[in-house]
Amino acid sequence: MAEKPELDVLLGTERTFPPPSAFARDAVLGDPAVYEQAAADPEAWWAAWADRLEWIEPWETVLDWSDPPHAKWFDGGKLNVSANCLDRHVAAGKGGRVAFYWEAEDADEQGEDGRKEVTYEWLLDQTQRFANVLKGLGVGKGDVVGIFMPMIPETAAAMLACTRIGAVHNVVFGGFSASSLKERMEVSEAKALVTADATLRRGAPMPMKEKVDPVLAGLPDLKHVIVVNRCDTGCEMKPGRDLDWHEALAAANPVCEPEPMDSEDPLYILYTSGSTAKPKGIVHTTGGYLTQVAATHRMVFDLKDDDVYWCAADVGWVTGHSYIVYGPLANGATSVMYEGAPDYPGRDRWWEIVERYRVSILYTAPTVIRSFMKWGEELLAGHDLSSLRLLGSVGEPINPRAWLWYHEHVGGGRCPVVDTWWQTETGAIMISPLPGITTTKPGSATVPLPGIEAGIFDRKGKLIAEGGGTLVLTRPWPAMARTLYGEPERFVETYWQRYGADTYLVGDAARIDEDGYFWIVGRIDDVINVSGHRLSTMEVESALVSHPSVAEAAVIGVPDEATGQAIIAFVTPQDGVEAGGEFTAELREHVAEKIGKLARPKTVCYADDLPKTRSGKIMRRLLRNIADGKELGDVSTLRDPSVVEALTAQVENATEG
Ligand code: WTA
């Protein structure tokens, strides 16, 4: 059997990788002294990066941390994000520069439309037009706009149009279910929604508008739906509510002046999973966020003018926000945006894309790398990948075996690998190598970036210099989340209470080694990371128990070779329900409907009762041990010890099958 990813990390590897000397010589940051300089005066460090943006009015203070955990960065300053991402490049004569090489999933069949060179000029035009459309619908500063979109250039334009007029976008990943979308629109009181008729997935249109239509009626605040026609599916349009994107933009005024925004005005909300069933609406603000995403995009990816950069995440996650849209566009970068699946029409689609556009920087997730490993390196052999010079990883711990494979087979042994640790809450990369400076160790995200300070508390609540424990961030950073939308107390309680109001509790366990390198082990809360997607056990449990035939459910994450973690559900069906194959399929479908396909349990085990203490508390630790096949120890405190046997037998069957 293959090693479990966790074990693989523990085994580690003795090999280290110093930056290749030519890379170090030409790097954006090549002098290790930057770490000391930034540590000596972090505010000056971040202010220097902020200075590279265009401010309408200068800030008065770099950081106000007088009332932790409420930070203000660049307070008093005014700027507009879309102007920084678009206008200033166009004004500098770079309007014709490619912002995105957009590649449709069915590029070959689509002919001319299948591959688009999206220039900064075009994006600015679309952004201004759509900003005017929104204004015309009565959407203004501070209003929330939902975005439920495929990976198409219009998605970036929609986000930028919101920033142009100071509206706050709330992007929901296109793979989420209609009811997840509804919940996120409802709690954020979104006034308008941007979506598409459909998106392509493995060659077939997957309806989006039709999927959300049934829930729209239940959203009284949501008065307008703008629909991009991507697949010509001829979806139904409700007169008075639904607008066709292309028609509306064609008729719109092409000029929309950027709204001067306060540095601390909200930029966007992005929902992510926490310990409870209710997702958290992470709120990011304007000046600090843009400063750090632009800075980290330049320094971590060593961005140069002639680079072709490809972040293969979906724009619906924070990685897409920070490293497809805002960081790269603020830096005037040229990126690739690919619409579809990595294995369509063939499993070498990605390598064809790298070769076609001469991609030089590739940023993806360990789960994808592990899929490629499984498919075999022969798929890479037929493609010229010599343009690549830097590789990045994000979303979950990368096991050394996957790291080494990525380095050797994708990077030809010559490209530094940057394993970037961060979160939706941090907004931008926090712990990562600087590719021209840091010697990497496969499996470690290495050290905090200059200006960032992290630490580890042991079990006794002591900050330690070496060893394992709970990861914290001990200094405010510009892109930090400012609050949870509508839940300011939850923000403080979740992140800023355990070790004091100025210490951010990450929610990850980590180890720090003798060289001060950080090794992220995994989550300490009830969050499961499936293929780099964050889900809470409670969210999945409440989806399961909402099925009328489920009496009770408990969910845990277990190590999985392909997806990092996989979901196992333990279910007690209602009396008279026949557990097993068909019912399992029904439950998986039910979870897909409630949350999205990504949340479907891999395995469902049944028992007449779940292992509980006599006081009725479900013993998750025991469930975890059952799933791991570990010694269970004393189960006599259980209300009904026999359920353990029943579950153990099922788990064994499931792993063999
Ligand atoms: C995990 C994604 C190890 C971690 C940007 C974190 C990682 C959670 C890494 C955030 C990494 C992300 N190494 N673990 N390089 N990157 N994680 O909010 O557990 O979707 O807390 O943000 O993913 O996930 P989120």
XYZ file of C-alpha atoms and ligand atoms in Angstrom:
682
model
C 0.000 0.000 0.000
C 1.177 3.528 -0.671
C 2.323 5.625 2.250
C -0.291 7.792 3.832
C 0.492 11.449 3.140
C 0.905 12.199 6.858
C 3.405 9.450 7.341
C 5.236 10.585 4.277
C 5.656 14.035 5.853
C 6.897 12.548 9.083
C 9.438 10.474 7.233
C 10.538 13.645 5.530
C 13.485 13.586 3.262
C 17.084 14.373 3.830
C 17.475 16.233 0.565
C 17.593 20.013 0.455
C 17.479 22.261 -2.580
C 19.371 25.556 -2.593
C 18.276 28.068 -5.249
C 20.095 27.449 -8.537
C 22.810 30.120 -8.730
C 21.601 31.711 -11.969
C 18.112 31.931 -10.528
C 19.404 33.560 -7.353
C 21.506 36.066 -9.293
C 18.554 37.385 -11.315
C 15.846 37.025 -8.680
C 13.427 39.778 -7.676
C 14.686 39.185 -4.128
C 18.130 37.642 -3.927
C 19.658 39.096 -0.789
C 18.909 37.244 2.464
C 19.272 40.567 4.289
C 15.649 41.382 3.331
C 14.504 39.166 6.207
C 16.375 41.197 8.816
C 15.463 44.490 7.210
C 11.772 43.618 7.217
C 11.903 42.276 10.769
C 13.597 45.446 11.993
C 10.853 47.640 10.535
C 7.907 45.658 9.153
C 5.817 48.757 8.616
C 8.486 50.335 6.433
C 8.746 47.053 4.518
C 5.028 46.930 3.712
C 4.849 50.667 3.080
C 7.529 50.281 0.394
C 5.357 47.672 -1.342
C 2.235 49.801 -0.936
C 4.140 52.625 -2.592
C 4.269 50.599 -5.766
C 0.484 50.893 -6.062
C -1.286 53.970 -7.307
C -2.946 55.923 -4.496
C -5.501 58.639 -5.077
C -4.688 60.010 -1.660
C -1.701 59.005 0.460
C -2.197 57.147 3.737
C -1.650 58.791 7.090
C -0.578 55.777 9.118
C 0.854 52.502 7.833
C -0.622 50.386 10.619
C -3.019 51.156 13.422
C -2.961 48.229 15.866
C -4.157 50.154 18.879
C -7.290 48.040 19.221
C -6.347 44.437 18.427
C -7.567 42.361 16.676
C -8.939 45.251 14.655
C -6.184 46.386 12.345
C -6.163 49.342 10.032
C -3.614 49.368 7.250
C -2.758 52.487 5.279
C -5.540 54.349 7.015
C -6.504 57.638 5.433
C -5.295 56.455 2.033
C -7.611 56.247 -0.954
C -7.262 54.026 -3.989
C -9.261 52.025 -6.472
C -8.433 48.380 -7.110
C -9.603 48.245 -10.733
C -7.601 51.379 -11.535
C -4.524 49.689 -10.081
C -5.166 46.465 -11.959
C -6.100 47.993 -15.305
C -6.058 51.765 -15.929
C -2.509 52.385 -14.857
C -1.139 49.683 -17.146
C -3.161 51.005 -20.056
C -2.007 54.544 -19.247
C 1.583 53.279 -19.299
C 1.089 52.111 -22.888
C 0.531 48.460 -22.034
C -3.111 48.258 -23.124
C -2.243 45.720 -25.791
C -0.446 43.474 -23.336
C -2.112 40.110 -22.734
C -3.646 39.851 -19.275
C -4.997 36.346 -19.883
C -4.422 33.786 -22.541
C -7.839 32.246 -22.148
C -8.221 28.684 -23.277
C -11.667 27.112 -23.587
C -12.028 23.505 -22.644
C -13.260 22.801 -26.168
C -10.670 25.138 -27.701
C -10.128 23.009 -30.780
C -13.815 22.730 -31.651
C -14.543 26.400 -30.971
C -12.111 27.666 -33.560
C -11.314 31.344 -33.153
C -13.360 31.756 -29.993
C -11.691 28.859 -28.257
C -8.451 30.712 -27.530
C -8.599 34.380 -26.676
C -5.900 36.886 -26.001
C -7.554 39.007 -23.352
C -5.694 42.313 -23.267
C -5.581 44.861 -20.470
C -7.436 47.247 -22.752
C -10.256 44.788 -23.380
C -10.555 43.955 -19.710
C -10.734 47.651 -18.848
C -13.453 48.182 -21.426
C -15.538 45.261 -20.146
C -14.985 46.331 -16.561
C -16.146 49.881 -17.155
C -19.159 48.780 -19.144
C -20.233 46.258 -16.563
C -19.643 48.778 -13.774
C -22.097 51.051 -15.558
C -24.574 48.211 -15.955
C -24.415 47.602 -12.204
C -24.856 51.294 -11.493
C -27.849 51.362 -13.793
C -29.392 48.569 -11.721
C -28.991 50.651 -8.601
C -25.958 48.795 -7.276
C -23.564 51.143 -5.506
C -20.812 51.444 -2.952
C -21.082 48.835 -0.197
C -23.738 46.744 -1.957
C -23.043 43.034 -2.265
C -22.932 41.343 -5.677
C -22.889 37.555 -5.963
C -20.696 35.950 -8.610
C -21.314 32.318 -9.579
C -19.250 31.802 -12.667
C -17.101 29.486 -14.723
C -13.449 30.145 -15.520
C -14.005 32.713 -18.237
C -12.559 36.225 -18.677
C -15.926 37.822 -17.888
C -15.552 36.564 -14.325
C -12.482 38.737 -13.786
C -14.264 41.676 -15.416
C -17.268 41.194 -13.119
C -15.067 41.207 -10.027
C -13.131 44.252 -11.198
C -16.354 46.083 -12.080
C -17.497 45.665 -8.482
C -14.248 47.159 -7.230
C -14.596 50.020 -9.674
C -17.796 51.258 -8.027
C -17.049 50.060 -4.501
C -19.535 47.187 -4.566
C -18.471 44.151 -2.545
C -18.311 40.888 -4.440
C -19.189 37.550 -2.971
C -17.882 34.866 -5.301
C -19.244 31.354 -4.848
C -17.295 28.469 -6.402
C -19.199 27.178 -9.446
C -19.155 23.624 -8.116
C -21.295 24.510 -5.112
C -24.930 23.504 -5.030
C -27.863 25.858 -5.517
C -28.673 25.715 -1.833
C -25.109 26.652 -0.852
C -25.334 29.561 -3.245
C -28.673 30.555 -1.793
C -27.354 30.532 1.755
C -24.374 32.684 0.784
C -26.538 35.165 -1.095
C -29.066 35.301 1.705
C -26.682 35.981 4.565
C -24.761 38.589 2.601
C -27.962 40.252 1.357
C -26.713 40.261 -2.228
C -28.584 42.611 -4.537
C -27.446 41.142 -7.828
C -25.958 37.920 -9.122
C -23.659 37.359 -12.082
C -23.772 33.879 -13.551
C -23.514 31.998 -16.843
C -25.941 29.846 -18.750
C -23.571 26.920 -18.382
C -19.974 25.871 -18.202
C -18.167 23.125 -20.017
C -17.056 20.090 -18.097
C -15.401 17.237 -19.909
C -16.961 18.244 -23.161
C -20.549 18.696 -22.035
C -22.318 21.877 -20.953
C -23.127 21.850 -17.250
C -26.022 24.220 -16.601
C -25.453 26.974 -14.041
C -28.356 29.389 -14.493
C -30.889 26.570 -14.686
C -29.371 25.054 -11.563
C -29.771 28.237 -9.510
C -33.110 29.369 -10.928
C -35.195 27.407 -8.406
C -33.581 29.159 -5.414
C -33.606 32.686 -6.826
C -37.281 33.186 -6.086
C -36.542 32.696 -2.406
C -34.090 35.611 -2.320
C -36.095 38.816 -1.962
C -33.018 41.104 -1.835
C -31.636 39.691 -5.051
C -33.347 41.719 -7.719
C -31.068 41.295 -10.740
C -29.368 38.388 -12.444
C -26.863 39.013 -15.202
C -26.209 35.977 -17.367
C -23.158 35.427 -19.547
C -23.968 33.248 -22.507
C -21.089 30.784 -22.574
C -22.582 27.653 -24.100
C -25.616 28.795 -26.097
C -27.886 26.584 -24.059
C -30.737 29.056 -24.437
C -31.506 29.108 -20.722
C -34.724 30.646 -19.568
C -34.600 34.377 -18.792
C -37.088 35.993 -16.455
C -38.179 39.355 -17.839
C -37.475 42.254 -15.504
C -34.966 40.277 -13.470
C -32.557 38.574 -15.843
C -30.231 40.437 -18.181
C -28.015 39.123 -20.936
C -24.415 40.168 -20.180
C -23.376 40.737 -23.782
C -26.456 42.748 -24.691
C -26.228 44.843 -21.540
C -22.537 45.580 -22.042
C -22.977 46.462 -25.695
C -25.561 49.052 -24.717
C -23.619 50.417 -21.735
C -21.592 53.600 -21.496
C -17.938 52.586 -21.995
C -16.571 55.064 -19.459
C -16.923 54.687 -15.722
C -14.655 56.662 -13.443
C -13.125 54.602 -10.642
C -14.599 55.312 -7.227
C -11.965 56.495 -4.723
C -12.152 53.919 -1.923
C -10.831 54.166 1.604
C -8.004 51.770 2.252
C -10.163 50.045 4.865
C -13.356 49.858 2.772
C -14.457 46.249 2.211
C -13.300 44.738 -1.069
C -14.938 41.351 -0.967
C -16.551 38.628 1.085
C -15.598 35.018 0.571
C -17.312 32.234 2.469
C -15.186 29.437 3.833
C -15.762 26.525 6.163
C -15.161 26.645 9.862
C -15.840 24.398 12.803
C -19.588 24.773 12.645
C -22.110 24.029 9.933
C -22.443 27.708 9.153
C -19.833 28.998 6.710
C -17.819 32.058 7.684
C -17.944 35.168 5.511
C -14.339 36.313 5.459
C -14.149 40.056 4.825
C -11.122 41.542 3.078
C -10.508 45.242 2.702
C -8.830 47.281 0.020
C -5.381 48.843 0.494
C -3.638 46.278 2.664
C -5.026 43.353 0.698
C -3.926 44.697 -2.661
C -0.508 45.597 -1.259
C 0.201 42.114 0.036
C -1.207 40.134 -2.884
C 0.788 42.236 -5.348
C 3.941 42.074 -3.215
C 3.785 38.330 -2.632
C 2.871 37.593 -6.221
C 6.008 39.426 -7.294
C 8.436 38.126 -4.686
C 7.280 34.516 -4.276
C 6.815 33.904 -7.999
C 9.837 36.023 -8.912
C 7.696 37.744 -11.513
C 9.457 39.321 -14.496
C 8.056 41.154 -17.498
C 8.413 38.257 -19.902
C 6.924 35.593 -17.661
C 3.831 33.654 -18.595
C 2.224 32.747 -15.320
C -0.440 30.113 -14.779
C -2.334 29.700 -11.539
C -4.500 26.686 -12.233
C -6.878 27.201 -9.301
C -10.525 28.156 -9.695
C -11.402 31.791 -9.319
C -14.095 30.740 -6.821
C -11.489 30.068 -4.126
C -9.227 32.553 -2.415
C -6.277 31.365 -4.509
C -8.164 32.500 -7.586
C -9.010 35.866 -6.042
C -5.479 36.651 -4.921
C -3.352 34.894 -7.520
C -5.457 34.787 -10.691
C -7.110 38.165 -10.429
C -5.747 40.759 -8.012
C -2.041 39.965 -7.551
C -1.214 39.255 -11.190
C -3.303 42.104 -12.591
C -1.917 44.617 -10.085
C 1.518 43.547 -11.330
C 0.551 43.806 -14.991
C 1.352 40.126 -15.468
C 0.482 37.884 -18.396
C -1.403 34.801 -17.206
C -3.065 31.724 -18.583
C -6.684 31.052 -17.666
C -7.964 27.591 -18.515
C -11.644 26.800 -18.382
C -11.860 23.081 -17.992
C -10.790 19.749 -16.645
C -7.140 18.651 -16.549
C -7.902 15.358 -18.258
C -9.961 16.556 -21.179
C -9.763 15.543 -23.950
C -6.543 13.809 -22.838
C -4.639 13.540 -19.615
C -1.857 15.647 -21.075
C -4.032 18.724 -21.573
C -2.071 20.774 -19.055
C 1.256 19.996 -20.680
C -0.136 20.953 -24.041
C -1.136 24.290 -22.488
C 2.285 24.829 -20.902
C 3.915 24.121 -24.249
C 1.515 26.253 -26.300
C 1.834 29.413 -24.199
C 5.414 28.816 -23.054
C 4.279 28.959 -19.433
C 7.192 29.873 -17.171
C 5.523 29.828 -13.729
C 2.997 27.163 -12.729
C 1.011 27.322 -9.479
C -1.221 24.407 -8.504
C -2.312 22.096 -5.685
C -0.770 18.859 -4.371
C -3.936 16.903 -5.143
C -3.524 17.686 -8.845
C 0.148 16.793 -8.729
C -0.750 13.452 -7.175
C -3.257 12.785 -9.985
C -0.557 13.438 -12.553
C 1.772 11.124 -10.655
C -0.844 8.421 -10.820
C -1.356 8.947 -14.537
C 2.372 8.593 -15.091
C 5.211 10.798 -16.292
C 4.971 9.371 -19.826
C 2.205 11.916 -20.417
C 4.703 14.740 -20.003
C 7.285 13.251 -22.302
C 5.660 14.327 -25.541
C 5.616 18.002 -24.559
C 8.232 20.701 -24.423
C 8.143 21.986 -20.869
C 11.451 23.821 -21.089
C 9.753 27.219 -20.657
C 8.989 26.432 -16.999
C 11.315 28.064 -14.508
C 9.348 28.077 -11.233
C 6.714 25.798 -9.684
C 4.301 26.584 -6.869
C 2.059 24.546 -4.604
C -0.846 25.550 -2.369
C -3.906 24.295 -0.539
C -2.684 21.425 1.603
C 0.549 19.942 2.833
C 2.523 18.586 -0.098
C 4.011 15.227 0.710
C 7.724 14.942 -0.135
C 7.092 12.267 -2.740
C 4.755 14.555 -4.696
C 7.156 17.491 -4.218
C 10.053 15.496 -5.641
C 7.970 14.239 -8.548
C 6.845 17.791 -9.375
C 10.407 19.044 -9.171
C 11.870 16.276 -11.295
C 9.216 15.506 -13.901
C 7.462 18.829 -14.359
C 10.371 21.090 -13.498
C 13.043 18.989 -15.171
C 15.062 19.247 -11.965
C 15.884 22.888 -12.694
C 12.884 24.834 -11.292
C 12.660 25.892 -7.645
C 9.442 24.748 -5.954
C 7.633 27.231 -3.718
C 5.298 25.536 -1.266
C 3.099 28.433 -0.213
C 1.171 28.249 3.034
C -1.736 30.610 3.602
C -5.524 30.707 4.081
C -8.684 32.457 2.979
C -8.336 34.428 6.207
C -4.755 35.531 5.586
C -5.679 36.719 2.087
C -2.150 36.296 0.810
C 0.858 33.985 1.055
C 2.433 33.956 4.533
C 4.904 31.102 4.826
C 6.815 30.247 1.685
C 10.280 30.065 0.225
C 11.632 33.052 -1.670
C 12.897 31.146 -4.693
C 16.099 33.165 -5.088
C 17.048 32.950 -1.427
C 15.555 30.004 0.432
C 16.977 26.509 0.457
C 13.915 24.287 0.262
C 13.143 21.034 2.005
C 10.445 18.960 0.276
C 7.313 18.959 2.429
C 8.093 22.157 4.307
C 6.621 25.560 3.439
C 9.930 26.777 4.934
C 9.852 30.136 6.726
C 7.544 33.155 7.089
C 7.988 35.755 4.373
C 9.813 38.963 5.275
C 7.502 41.114 7.396
C 5.513 38.067 8.583
C 5.944 36.463 11.966
C 4.663 32.989 12.882
C 5.088 30.858 15.961
C 4.084 27.585 17.565
C 2.501 27.090 20.957
C 3.036 23.739 22.616
C 0.456 21.911 24.719
C 1.430 23.866 27.797
C 0.709 27.135 26.042
C 4.345 28.109 25.602
C 5.807 29.579 22.416
C 8.504 27.169 21.339
C 11.535 27.473 19.084
C 11.496 23.828 18.018
C 8.911 21.037 18.105
C 5.241 20.543 17.364
C 2.085 22.372 18.368
C -0.439 24.969 17.302
C 0.439 27.445 14.583
C -0.137 31.151 15.264
C 0.681 34.438 13.585
C 2.132 36.933 16.006
C 2.143 40.136 14.026
C -0.599 41.814 11.969
C -0.192 41.626 8.180
C -1.709 43.838 5.480
C -4.020 41.284 3.824
C -5.455 39.914 7.069
C -9.208 39.339 7.272
C -10.821 42.228 9.100
C -13.994 40.517 10.323
C -16.614 37.888 9.533
C -19.521 39.340 7.624
C -22.344 40.033 10.060
C -20.583 38.127 12.859
C -17.961 40.372 14.449
C -17.953 38.432 17.736
C -17.393 35.136 15.987
C -14.336 36.657 14.294
C -12.781 37.534 17.649
C -13.774 34.260 19.314
C -12.577 32.026 16.508
C -9.213 33.553 15.804
C -8.138 35.980 18.492
C -9.000 34.602 21.857
C -7.024 31.527 22.713
C -3.628 33.243 22.959
C -4.756 36.836 23.363
C -6.212 39.517 21.117
C -3.003 40.145 19.206
C -2.211 36.528 18.353
C -3.984 34.929 15.406
C -4.981 31.302 15.866
C -4.523 29.663 12.478
C -6.325 26.374 13.055
C -3.402 24.300 11.771
C -1.003 22.076 13.659
C 2.618 22.458 12.680
C 6.142 21.555 13.614
C 9.176 23.794 13.584
C 12.526 22.125 12.980
C 16.063 22.929 14.079
C 16.508 25.357 11.177
C 13.319 27.226 12.017
C 11.461 25.649 9.076
C 7.706 25.155 9.432
C 6.074 21.819 8.572
C 2.299 22.083 8.410
C 0.705 18.887 9.670
C -3.014 19.554 9.187
C -6.027 21.125 10.816
C -6.685 21.122 14.549
C -10.369 21.946 14.204
C -13.182 20.042 12.537
C -12.181 21.130 9.086
C -11.525 18.552 6.382
C -9.350 19.393 3.407
C -10.477 17.397 0.386
C -8.408 18.101 -2.707
C -7.513 21.454 -1.232
C -11.172 22.359 -0.637
C -12.115 23.269 2.891
C -15.193 21.637 4.386
C -16.384 21.397 7.928
C -17.449 18.059 9.360
C -20.529 19.788 10.775
C -21.525 21.116 7.382
C -21.512 17.605 5.928
C -23.197 16.154 8.997
C -26.028 18.633 8.842
C -26.469 17.909 5.136
C -26.720 14.203 5.935
C -29.189 14.554 8.773
C -31.376 16.764 6.626
C -32.170 13.594 4.659
C -35.478 12.266 6.018
C -34.155 8.716 6.333
C -31.120 9.652 8.412
C -31.454 9.621 12.178
C -27.925 10.594 13.010
C -24.611 11.162 11.297
C -20.994 11.789 12.191
C -18.317 12.711 9.708
C -14.555 12.573 9.865
C -11.657 13.166 7.506
C -9.143 10.414 6.908
C -5.842 10.514 5.009
C -6.301 9.741 1.337
C -3.565 9.246 -1.167
C -5.302 11.071 -4.001
C -7.260 13.826 -2.298
C -5.171 14.488 0.826
C -8.140 13.765 3.020
C -11.349 11.934 2.256
C -14.709 12.049 4.000
C -16.054 9.058 5.858
C -19.611 9.291 7.144
C -21.033 7.165 9.918
C -24.794 7.063 9.632
C -27.639 5.721 11.697
C -30.625 5.337 9.373
C -34.209 5.742 10.500
C -35.933 2.514 11.457
C -37.025 0.466 8.495
C -34.586 2.048 6.036
C -32.455 -0.390 4.146
C -28.854 0.695 4.482
C -26.331 -0.139 1.795
C -25.535 0.434 -1.870
C -28.581 2.238 -3.177
C -29.121 4.217 -0.029
C -25.451 5.230 -0.022
C -25.778 6.511 -3.573
C -28.865 8.452 -2.532
C -27.079 9.995 0.449
C -24.101 11.001 -1.649
C -26.428 12.642 -4.124
C -28.239 14.373 -1.286
C -24.981 15.859 0.005
C -24.123 16.973 -3.528
C -27.445 18.780 -3.681
C -27.028 20.386 -0.276
C -23.399 21.453 -0.535
C -21.837 20.345 -3.800
C -20.196 17.281 -5.268
C -16.929 18.051 -3.533
C -18.554 17.253 -0.165
C -19.810 13.768 -1.030
C -18.547 11.174 1.455
C -16.188 8.672 -0.088
C -17.431 5.957 2.247
C -20.621 5.613 4.252
C -20.746 3.187 7.176
C -23.941 2.261 8.976
C -24.736 1.355 12.548
C -27.845 1.245 14.677
C -26.118 3.628 17.019
C -22.942 5.694 16.830
C -20.222 5.231 19.413
C -21.194 7.573 22.198
C -20.202 8.194 25.747
C -22.826 7.528 28.351
C -23.584 11.216 28.373
C -24.425 10.970 24.685
C -21.383 12.625 23.113
C -20.273 11.105 19.809
C -16.707 9.877 20.176
C -15.061 11.190 17.047
C -11.615 10.166 18.159
C -12.859 6.609 18.257
C -14.401 6.964 14.803
C -11.082 8.254 13.560
C -9.293 5.283 15.054
C -11.804 2.900 13.527
C -11.222 4.487 10.144
C -7.449 4.351 10.565
C -7.582 0.737 11.698
C -5.832 1.727 14.925
C -5.984 0.006 18.321
C -9.208 1.122 19.903
C -8.236 0.633 23.538
C -10.830 0.618 26.227
C -14.332 1.005 24.837
C -16.114 0.139 28.055
C -17.171 3.752 28.606
C -19.331 3.464 25.530
C -23.051 3.243 25.842
C -23.099 0.343 23.403
C -19.656 -1.193 22.729
C -21.047 -3.536 20.063
C -21.500 -0.703 17.547
C -17.724 -0.438 17.330
C -17.432 -3.957 15.998
C -20.108 -3.367 13.407
C -18.430 -0.209 12.173
C -14.933 -1.682 12.176
C -16.071 -4.517 9.936
C -17.587 -2.069 7.445
C -14.520 0.141 7.332
C -12.368 -2.902 6.652
C -14.648 -3.957 3.813
C -14.646 -0.486 2.355
C -10.855 -0.196 2.301
C -10.458 -3.592 0.707
C -13.062 -2.788 -1.912
C -4.144 24.273 4.282
C -6.060 28.105 0.651
C 0.054 22.972 4.107
C -4.025 24.689 5.733
C -4.978 29.116 0.242
C -4.783 25.994 5.771
C -1.757 24.240 3.518
C -5.904 25.735 4.798
C -0.986 24.917 2.542
C -6.423 26.986 4.166
C 0.382 24.526 2.384
C -2.998 25.718 2.545
N 0.852 23.564 3.191
N -1.233 23.276 4.285
N 1.179 25.081 1.477
N -1.791 25.822 1.958
N -2.997 24.750 3.481
O -8.650 28.806 3.255
O -4.648 23.726 6.539
O -8.856 27.207 1.311
O -5.256 26.330 7.049
O -6.840 28.647 1.643
O -5.338 24.869 3.807
O -7.327 26.694 3.143
P -8.021 27.849 2.316
